[in-house]
Amino acid sequence: MFTLLVLGLAAIYSVELSQSSGNFLNVKKQFIAIGIASVVFFYVTVSNYQLLRNYSLVLYVAGLLLLLSVLVFGDTIRGARGWFVVGPVSMQPVEFMKAGLIVALATFFSSKAERPLRVKDVLFSGLIVLAPVFLVMMQPDLGSASVLVGTWFFMAMFAGMRYQHVVMLGVVGAVTSIIAWFNFFAEYQKARIRTFIDPTFDPLGQGYNVAQAIIAIGSGGWVGSGLGFGTQSHLKFLPESQTDFIFAVIAEELGFIGVTVLIVAFSLLFYRLMRIALRASDDFTALIVLGVISVLFLQFLVNIGMNLGLLPVTGIGLPFVSYGGSSMIFLLLLVAFAQSIAIRQR
């Protein structure tokens, strides 16, 4: 994980080199976020993770209240009303909701572990995820909503969801997608999906970002152009280079070797988390870790997929690498859950 943090800081620093102000504000803010996240990480690590079960309802309801509040009092950033901004500090409540959802689903599914999941169990768990997804789509934030749904799906599969349930959910998902397309998706989100299906749909608009990311990735070669020498990010051809498309920055400036280091670091993290899950002493513990894996893997997969043009652009950052304070704090919080479990299983 340390390797991922270093790669992220290096990429953010590199992009900041091209800024006229030269004060490296985002690097400083990311350092502060990592510092706060580290304090949270160590505090949660030494705490008893079993307390999560007792406070699962509190965490879940708190997450819903934050999502409701941001719709009323929040600020709009990049087309989504999903942020609380106070001066230089911003916070995205959906990051907290990811943690609350994992704990709530782990508590629910572990209470049904003595028998196979029934249809009513799957439907009730679906209601647990539906409430935050609805609020997130009201912002609208398709990317975060997709991560919440994906996390629920993987946790339900781990909990013993049957093949018949998957087919049923496929039908429900198809119907829901049609309803969402006509009632919830913003025009820019529809344009992103159309561009993903047909890259020539809007090559100078929604398709521009992905085209520039692919150029950056392809120009990296084996060793890259070097930190601070990437043309796509430094000449401002690549939008959102510190967040959505930071993978393209790393690929362009550090090349195939840098990308390999990044993927190996993520693979080792997933391997470590999976080992913790397999050694879990009970279903609740295993589901907590599997939920953490689901969130991290989905964000990893979606971010790299959209950089390569394999998935629609949804605004999902690369875990521990992309710029973002609230994301950094709450993702390290999730890993702290797993680390707390690992310590108490030794």
Coordinates of C-alpha atoms in Angstrom, one line a residue:
M1 CA 0.0 0.0 0.0
F2 CA 2.9 2.3 0.7
T3 CA 4.0 1.9 -2.9
L4 CA 0.6 3.0 -4.1
L5 CA 0.7 6.1 -1.9
V6 CA 4.2 7.0 -3.3
L7 CA 3.1 6.5 -6.9
G8 CA 0.1 8.7 -6.3
L9 CA 2.0 11.5 -4.7
A10 CA 4.7 11.3 -7.5
A11 CA 2.0 11.6 -10.2
I12 CA 0.2 14.4 -8.5
Y13 CA 3.5 16.2 -8.0
S14 CA 4.4 15.7 -11.7
V15 CA 1.0 17.2 -12.8
E16 CA 1.5 20.1 -10.4
L17 CA 4.8 21.0 -12.1
S18 CA 2.9 22.3 -15.1
Q19 CA 0.7 24.6 -12.9
S20 CA 1.6 28.3 -13.2
S21 CA 1.2 28.9 -9.5
G22 CA 3.9 26.4 -8.5
N23 CA 2.7 26.2 -4.9
F24 CA 2.0 22.4 -5.1
L25 CA -1.2 22.9 -3.2
N26 CA -2.8 19.5 -4.1
V27 CA 0.4 17.7 -3.1
K28 CA 0.3 19.4 0.3
K29 CA -3.4 18.6 0.7
Q30 CA -2.8 15.0 -0.3
F31 CA 0.0 14.8 2.3
I32 CA -2.3 16.1 5.0
A33 CA -5.1 13.6 4.0
I34 CA -2.6 10.8 4.2
G35 CA -1.5 12.0 7.6
I36 CA -5.1 12.1 8.9
A37 CA -5.9 8.7 7.2
S38 CA -2.8 7.2 8.9
V39 CA -4.0 8.3 12.4
V40 CA -7.5 6.8 11.6
F41 CA -5.8 3.7 10.3
F42 CA -3.8 3.0 13.4
Y43 CA -6.6 3.9 15.8
V44 CA -9.0 1.5 14.0
T45 CA -6.4 -1.2 13.8
V46 CA -5.9 -1.3 17.5
S47 CA -9.6 -1.3 18.2
N48 CA -11.8 -4.3 18.4
Y49 CA -13.4 -4.8 15.0
Q50 CA -16.3 -6.8 16.6
L51 CA -17.7 -3.4 17.8
L52 CA -18.7 -2.8 14.1
R53 CA -21.4 -5.4 14.5
N54 CA -22.9 -3.5 17.4
Y55 CA -22.9 -0.2 15.6
S56 CA -23.8 -1.4 12.1
L57 CA -27.3 0.2 12.1
V58 CA -25.8 3.5 13.5
L59 CA -23.1 3.6 10.7
Y60 CA -25.7 2.8 8.0
V61 CA -28.2 5.4 9.1
A62 CA -25.5 8.0 9.6
G63 CA -24.4 7.4 6.0
L64 CA -28.0 7.8 4.7
L65 CA -28.4 11.1 6.7
L66 CA -25.1 12.4 5.2
L67 CA -26.3 11.5 1.7
L68 CA -29.6 13.3 2.4
S69 CA -27.9 16.3 3.8
V70 CA -25.5 16.7 0.9
L71 CA -28.5 16.9 -1.5
V72 CA -29.8 19.9 0.4
F73 CA -26.7 21.6 1.7
G74 CA -23.9 20.2 -0.5
D75 CA -21.9 21.8 -3.2
T76 CA -21.7 20.8 -6.9
I77 CA -18.4 19.6 -8.2
R78 CA -18.0 18.1 -11.7
G79 CA -21.7 18.0 -12.3
A80 CA -22.6 16.1 -9.0
R81 CA -24.1 17.7 -5.9
G82 CA -22.2 15.3 -3.7
W83 CA -19.7 17.3 -1.7
F84 CA -19.5 19.3 1.5
V85 CA -17.0 22.1 1.0
V86 CA -15.8 24.3 3.8
G87 CA -12.9 26.6 2.7
P88 CA -10.1 24.4 1.3
V89 CA -11.6 21.2 2.8
S90 CA -14.1 19.0 1.0
M91 CA -15.8 15.8 2.0
Q92 CA -17.7 13.3 -0.1
P93 CA -20.4 11.5 2.1
V94 CA -20.6 8.5 -0.3
E95 CA -17.2 7.5 0.8
F96 CA -18.5 7.1 4.4
M97 CA -21.5 5.2 3.0
K98 CA -19.3 2.6 1.5
A99 CA -18.0 1.7 4.9
G100 CA -21.5 1.8 6.4
L101 CA -22.9 -0.4 3.7
I102 CA -20.2 -3.1 4.1
V103 CA -20.8 -3.3 7.8
A104 CA -24.6 -3.4 7.4
L105 CA -24.5 -6.1 4.7
A106 CA -22.0 -8.2 6.7
T107 CA -24.2 -8.0 9.8
F108 CA -27.3 -9.0 7.8
F109 CA -25.8 -11.8 5.7
S110 CA -23.9 -13.3 8.7
S111 CA -27.3 -13.5 10.6
K112 CA -28.5 -15.8 7.7
A113 CA -25.4 -17.9 7.5
E114 CA -27.0 -21.0 9.1
R115 CA -29.0 -21.7 5.9
P116 CA -28.9 -20.9 2.2
L117 CA -30.1 -17.4 1.2
R118 CA -33.7 -17.3 0.3
V119 CA -35.4 -14.9 -2.2
K120 CA -36.7 -12.7 0.6
D121 CA -33.1 -12.5 2.0
V122 CA -31.7 -11.3 -1.3
L123 CA -34.6 -8.8 -1.8
F124 CA -34.2 -7.4 1.7
S125 CA -30.4 -7.0 1.2
G126 CA -31.3 -5.3 -2.0
L127 CA -33.4 -2.8 -0.1
I128 CA -30.4 -2.1 2.1
V129 CA -28.3 -1.0 -0.9
L130 CA -31.2 0.6 -2.8
A131 CA -31.6 3.4 -0.3
P132 CA -28.1 4.8 -0.6
V133 CA -28.0 4.1 -4.4
F134 CA -31.1 6.1 -4.9
L135 CA -29.7 9.1 -3.0
V136 CA -26.4 8.9 -4.8
M137 CA -28.2 8.8 -8.2
M138 CA -30.0 12.0 -7.1
Q139 CA -26.7 13.8 -7.1
P140 CA -26.2 12.3 -9.8
D141 CA -23.1 10.1 -9.3
L142 CA -23.3 7.0 -11.5
G143 CA -19.8 5.8 -10.7
S144 CA -20.3 5.7 -6.9
A145 CA -23.7 4.2 -7.3
S146 CA -22.2 1.4 -9.4
V147 CA -19.6 0.7 -6.8
L148 CA -22.3 0.4 -4.1
V149 CA -24.3 -2.0 -6.2
G150 CA -21.3 -4.0 -7.2
T151 CA -20.2 -4.3 -3.6
W152 CA -23.6 -5.6 -2.6
F153 CA -23.6 -8.1 -5.5
F154 CA -20.2 -9.6 -4.6
M155 CA -21.0 -9.8 -0.9
A156 CA -24.3 -11.5 -1.7
M157 CA -22.5 -14.0 -3.9
F158 CA -20.0 -14.7 -1.1
A159 CA -22.9 -15.1 1.3
G160 CA -24.4 -17.9 -0.8
M161 CA -26.7 -16.3 -3.3
R162 CA -28.0 -18.9 -5.7
Y163 CA -27.8 -19.0 -9.5
Q164 CA -31.6 -18.5 -9.8
H165 CA -31.3 -15.3 -7.7
V166 CA -28.6 -14.1 -10.1
V167 CA -30.9 -14.6 -13.1
M168 CA -33.7 -12.8 -11.3
L169 CA -31.4 -9.9 -10.5
G170 CA -30.3 -9.7 -14.1
V171 CA -33.9 -9.1 -15.1
V172 CA -34.5 -6.6 -12.3
G173 CA -31.2 -4.9 -13.2
A174 CA -32.2 -4.6 -16.9
V175 CA -35.6 -3.0 -16.0
T176 CA -34.0 -0.7 -13.5
S177 CA -31.3 0.4 -16.0
I178 CA -34.0 1.4 -18.5
I179 CA -35.9 3.3 -15.8
A180 CA -32.7 5.0 -14.6
W181 CA -31.8 6.0 -18.2
F182 CA -35.0 7.9 -18.7
N183 CA -35.4 9.3 -15.2
F184 CA -32.1 9.6 -13.4
F185 CA -29.2 9.8 -15.8
A186 CA -28.0 13.3 -16.5
E187 CA -27.3 14.2 -20.2
Y188 CA -23.5 14.1 -19.7
Q189 CA -23.8 10.6 -18.2
K190 CA -25.8 9.4 -21.2
A191 CA -23.2 11.0 -23.5
R192 CA -20.4 9.1 -21.7
I193 CA -22.2 5.8 -22.3
R194 CA -23.0 6.6 -25.9
T195 CA -19.3 7.5 -26.4
F196 CA -18.2 4.3 -24.8
I197 CA -20.4 2.3 -27.2
D198 CA -19.4 4.4 -30.2
P199 CA -16.1 6.4 -29.7
T200 CA -16.8 8.5 -32.8
F201 CA -20.1 9.8 -31.2
D202 CA -18.4 12.8 -29.6
P203 CA -14.7 12.8 -30.3
L204 CA -14.1 16.4 -29.2
G205 CA -16.5 16.3 -26.3
Q206 CA -17.2 13.3 -24.0
G207 CA -14.9 11.1 -26.1
Y208 CA -12.0 13.5 -25.9
N209 CA -10.9 12.5 -22.4
V210 CA -10.6 8.8 -23.2
A211 CA -8.8 9.5 -26.5
Q212 CA -6.2 11.6 -24.8
A213 CA -5.8 9.0 -22.0
I214 CA -5.2 6.3 -24.6
I215 CA -2.6 8.5 -26.4
A216 CA -0.8 9.0 -23.0
I217 CA -0.8 5.3 -22.2
G218 CA 0.4 4.4 -25.7
S219 CA 3.2 6.9 -25.7
G220 CA 4.7 5.7 -22.4
G221 CA 6.7 2.8 -23.9
W222 CA 8.8 0.7 -21.6
V223 CA 10.2 3.3 -19.2
G224 CA 8.1 6.4 -19.9
S225 CA 9.0 10.0 -20.6
G226 CA 10.0 10.6 -16.9
L227 CA 8.2 12.4 -14.1
G228 CA 7.4 15.9 -15.1
F229 CA 7.9 15.3 -18.9
G230 CA 4.5 13.8 -19.9
T231 CA 3.2 15.9 -22.8
Q232 CA -0.5 14.9 -22.4
S233 CA -0.8 16.1 -18.8
H234 CA 1.7 19.0 -18.9
L235 CA 0.3 20.5 -22.1
K236 CA -3.1 20.1 -20.5
F237 CA -4.4 17.7 -23.2
L238 CA -5.5 15.2 -20.5
P239 CA -8.3 16.5 -18.3
E240 CA -8.7 15.4 -14.7
S241 CA -5.2 14.1 -14.8
Q242 CA -4.8 14.0 -11.0
T243 CA -8.1 12.1 -10.4
D244 CA -9.9 10.1 -13.0
F245 CA -7.0 9.7 -15.4
I246 CA -4.0 9.5 -13.1
F247 CA -3.3 6.0 -14.4
A248 CA -2.7 7.5 -17.8
V249 CA -0.2 9.9 -16.2
I250 CA 1.7 7.1 -14.6
A251 CA 1.7 5.1 -17.8
E252 CA 3.0 8.0 -19.9
E253 CA 5.7 9.1 -17.5
L254 CA 6.8 5.8 -15.9
G255 CA 5.9 3.5 -18.8
F256 CA 5.3 -0.2 -18.7
I257 CA 7.6 -0.6 -15.7
G258 CA 5.7 1.9 -13.7
V259 CA 2.3 0.3 -14.6
T260 CA 3.7 -3.1 -13.7
V261 CA 4.8 -1.9 -10.3
L262 CA 1.3 -0.4 -9.8
I263 CA -0.5 -3.6 -10.7
V264 CA 1.8 -5.8 -8.7
A265 CA 1.3 -3.5 -5.7
F266 CA -2.5 -3.9 -6.0
S267 CA -2.2 -7.6 -6.6
L268 CA -0.2 -8.0 -3.4
L269 CA -2.8 -5.9 -1.5
F270 CA -5.7 -8.1 -2.8
Y271 CA -3.7 -11.2 -2.0
R272 CA -3.1 -10.1 1.5
L273 CA -6.8 -9.2 2.1
M274 CA -8.0 -12.5 0.6
R275 CA -5.7 -14.4 3.0
I276 CA -7.3 -12.5 5.9
A277 CA -10.8 -13.3 4.6
L278 CA -10.0 -17.1 4.2
R279 CA -8.6 -17.2 7.8
A280 CA -11.7 -15.5 9.2
S281 CA -13.1 -17.1 12.4
D282 CA -16.7 -16.4 11.5
D283 CA -19.0 -15.3 8.7
F284 CA -19.3 -11.7 9.8
T285 CA -15.5 -11.2 9.9
A286 CA -15.1 -12.8 6.4
L287 CA -17.8 -10.7 4.9
I288 CA -16.3 -7.5 6.3
V289 CA -13.0 -8.3 4.5
L290 CA -14.7 -9.5 1.4
G291 CA -16.7 -6.2 1.3
V292 CA -13.4 -4.3 1.6
I293 CA -11.9 -6.3 -1.3
S294 CA -15.0 -5.7 -3.4
V295 CA -14.9 -1.9 -3.0
L296 CA -11.2 -1.7 -3.7
F297 CA -11.2 -4.1 -6.7
L298 CA -14.3 -2.5 -8.3
Q299 CA -12.7 1.0 -8.1
F300 CA -9.4 -0.4 -9.4
L301 CA -11.1 -2.2 -12.3
V302 CA -13.4 0.7 -13.2
N303 CA -10.7 3.3 -13.1
I304 CA -8.2 1.4 -15.3
G305 CA -11.0 0.2 -17.5
M306 CA -12.1 3.8 -18.3
N307 CA -8.5 4.9 -18.8
L308 CA -8.2 2.2 -21.5
G309 CA -11.5 2.9 -23.0
L310 CA -12.9 -0.4 -21.9
L311 CA -15.5 1.1 -19.6
P312 CA -17.5 4.3 -19.6
V313 CA -16.0 7.3 -17.7
T314 CA -17.8 7.4 -14.4
G315 CA -15.5 9.6 -12.2
I316 CA -14.1 6.8 -10.1
G317 CA -10.6 7.4 -8.8
L318 CA -7.8 4.9 -8.5
P319 CA -7.6 3.8 -4.8
F320 CA -4.7 5.3 -2.8
V321 CA -3.3 6.9 -6.0
S322 CA -5.8 9.5 -7.3
Y323 CA -6.0 12.9 -5.6
G324 CA -8.8 13.1 -3.0
G325 CA -8.8 13.5 0.7
S326 CA -12.1 12.0 1.8
S327 CA -11.5 9.0 -0.5
M328 CA -8.0 8.5 0.9
I329 CA -9.3 8.6 4.5
F330 CA -12.2 6.3 4.1
L331 CA -10.4 3.8 1.9
L332 CA -7.6 3.5 4.5
L333 CA -10.4 3.1 7.1
L334 CA -11.6 0.1 5.1
V335 CA -8.2 -1.5 5.1
A336 CA -7.9 -0.8 8.8
F337 CA -11.0 -2.9 9.3
A338 CA -9.1 -5.8 7.7
Q339 CA -5.9 -5.1 9.5
S340 CA -7.7 -5.1 12.9
I341 CA -9.2 -8.5 12.0
A342 CA -5.7 -9.8 10.9
I343 CA -4.1 -8.8 14.2
R344 CA -6.8 -10.5 16.3
Q345 CA -6.6 -13.7 14.3
R346 CA -2.9 -14.3 15.0

